Tab-separated table of C-alpha atoms in Angstrom:
chain	number	residue	atom	x	y	z
A	1	MET	CA	0.075	0.076	-0.099
A	2	ASP	CA	1.270	3.387	-1.162
A	3	VAL	CA	0.224	6.162	0.873
A	4	TRP	CA	0.787	9.979	0.593
A	5	GLU	CA	-0.296	12.421	3.294
A	6	LYS	CA	-0.703	16.262	3.868
A	7	GLY	CA	-2.934	17.414	6.573
A	8	GLN	CA	-6.322	16.049	6.034
A	9	TYR	CA	-5.967	14.516	2.826
A	10	LYS	CA	-4.441	11.377	1.474
A	11	GLU	CA	-4.154	9.640	-1.736
A	12	ILE	CA	-3.607	5.341	-1.245
A	13	TRP	CA	-3.037	3.245	-4.048
A	14	VAL	CA	-2.682	-0.590	-3.608
A	15	TYR	CA	-1.347	-2.540	-6.498
A	16	LEU	CA	-1.922	-6.337	-6.705
A	17	LYS	CA	0.874	-7.575	-9.131
A	18	GLU	CA	-0.255	-11.120	-8.952
A	19	SER	CA	1.933	-11.589	-12.257
A	20	GLU	CA	3.730	-9.767	-14.670
A	21	ASP	CA	0.528	-8.905	-16.976
A	22	ASP	CA	-1.589	-7.921	-13.448
A	23	GLU	CA	-2.394	-4.255	-13.361
A	24	ARG	CA	-5.238	-4.215	-10.917
A	25	THR	CA	-5.433	-1.291	-8.944
A	26	MET	CA	-7.085	0.109	-6.320
A	27	MET	CA	-6.900	3.941	-5.371
A	28	ALA	CA	-8.569	6.207	-2.470
A	29	LEU	CA	-8.516	9.768	-2.219
A	30	LEU	CA	-9.473	10.895	1.700
A	31	ASN	CA	-10.532	14.110	3.256
A	32	GLY	CA	-10.594	13.750	6.673
A	33	ASP	CA	-13.088	11.442	7.729
A	34	TRP	CA	-14.329	10.809	4.172
A	35	GLY	CA	-13.197	9.658	0.945
A	36	TRP	CA	-13.844	7.604	-2.077
A	37	LEU	CA	-12.688	4.817	-4.386
A	38	MET	CA	-11.428	4.067	-7.696
A	39	TYR	CA	-10.835	0.609	-8.938
A	40	LEU	CA	-8.810	-0.132	-12.393
A	41	ARG	CA	-8.277	-3.595	-14.196
A	42	GLU	CA	-5.467	-2.418	-16.434
A	43	GLU	CA	-3.918	0.814	-17.860
A	44	GLY	CA	-6.265	2.984	-19.681
A	45	ASP	CA	-9.220	1.134	-17.899
A	46	SER	CA	-12.108	3.879	-17.233
A	47	GLY	CA	-12.780	1.757	-14.026
A	48	PHE	CA	-15.304	1.645	-11.192
A	49	SER	CA	-15.767	4.373	-8.447
A	50	SER	CA	-17.536	4.013	-5.201
A	51	ARG	CA	-21.202	5.129	-4.482
A	52	ASN	CA	-22.896	6.320	-1.273
A	53	PRO	CA	-25.987	3.876	-1.524
A	54	ASP	CA	-27.478	6.377	1.430
A	55	TYR	CA	-26.695	9.858	-0.176
A	56	GLU	CA	-30.304	11.269	-1.718
A	57	GLY	CA	-28.849	13.266	-4.407
A	58	THR	CA	-27.449	12.411	-7.847
A	59	ASP	CA	-23.911	12.611	-9.389
A	60	ASP	CA	-24.611	15.692	-11.032
A	61	ASP	CA	-26.283	17.581	-8.299
A	62	GLY	CA	-23.485	19.994	-7.648
A	63	ASN	CA	-22.671	18.876	-4.479
A	64	MET	CA	-18.827	18.197	-4.109
A	65	MET	CA	-16.332	17.741	-1.515
A	66	ASP	CA	-12.539	18.442	-2.260
A	67	PHE	CA	-9.809	16.193	-2.611
A	68	MET	CA	-5.806	16.804	-3.087
A	69	LEU	CA	-3.800	14.663	-5.608
A	70	SER	CA	-0.219	13.698	-4.288
A	71	ASN	CA	0.675	16.125	-6.960
A	72	GLY	CA	-0.756	19.266	-5.244
A	73	GLN	CA	-4.083	19.274	-7.600
A	74	LEU	CA	-7.212	19.922	-5.635
A	75	ASP	CA	-10.050	17.974	-7.234
A	76	HIS	CA	-13.959	18.174	-6.348
A	77	TYR	CA	-15.717	14.988	-6.569
A	78	PRO	CA	-19.245	14.261	-6.132
A	79	LEU	CA	-20.764	13.700	-2.766
A	80	SER	CA	-22.589	10.498	-4.191
A	81	TYR	CA	-18.857	8.884	-4.713
A	82	VAL	CA	-18.143	9.750	-0.886
A	83	ILE	CA	-18.178	7.125	1.865
A	84	SER	CA	-16.861	7.176	5.338
A	85	ALA	CA	-12.913	6.748	5.497
A	86	ASN	CA	-13.271	3.611	7.996
A	87	GLN	CA	-15.366	1.718	4.864
A	88	VAL	CA	-12.432	3.141	2.402
A	89	MET	CA	-9.789	1.735	4.660
A	90	GLU	CA	-11.671	-1.773	5.393
A	91	ALA	CA	-12.091	-1.971	1.399
A	92	LEU	CA	-8.375	-1.352	0.562
A	93	ASN	CA	-7.508	-4.005	3.066
A	94	TYR	CA	-10.202	-6.257	1.611
A	95	PHE	CA	-8.672	-5.755	-1.848
A	96	GLU	CA	-5.027	-6.096	-0.726
A	97	LYS	CA	-5.839	-9.187	1.483
A	98	HIS	CA	-8.762	-11.118	-1.082
A	99	HIS	CA	-7.359	-9.700	-4.544
A	100	GLU	CA	-11.236	-9.199	-5.291
A	101	LEU	CA	-13.499	-5.955	-5.256
A	102	PRO	CA	-15.197	-6.043	-1.637
A	103	GLY	CA	-18.721	-6.773	-2.202
A	104	PHE	CA	-19.832	-4.419	0.803
A	105	ILE	CA	-18.989	-1.217	-1.480
A	106	THR	CA	-21.528	-0.020	-3.830
A	107	TRP	CA	-19.643	-0.016	-7.606
A	108	HIS	CA	-20.298	2.197	-10.351
A	109	ASN	CA	-19.173	1.212	-13.714
A	110	ASP	CA	-17.212	4.616	-15.246
A	111	GLU	CA	-17.513	3.526	-18.925
A	112	PHE	CA	-21.360	4.484	-18.374
A	113	LEU	CA	-21.268	7.595	-16.912
């Protein structure tokens, strides 16, 4: 697990690499007690991102949260993506241990935005 941290912000990457061709990766961005996840099957994959099934708004309702990338860029992501930091860490640990997507996270196929 590779972790970058600056104040309340964190960027975390888990690379599986079960074989030379294995590019499965899970990434998390955290802002304090909140975060979101992205899963990529391979380089260039549109991937999957977390969704909060309890969020009553939509992906495009304009309600956003800031997340900082390791390069210092401040990005804004919809609140519909955001789950608790505890869920994020549980999902990263599950992925690292079991080498599969955690079923307790609601995933959105980002190929169909």
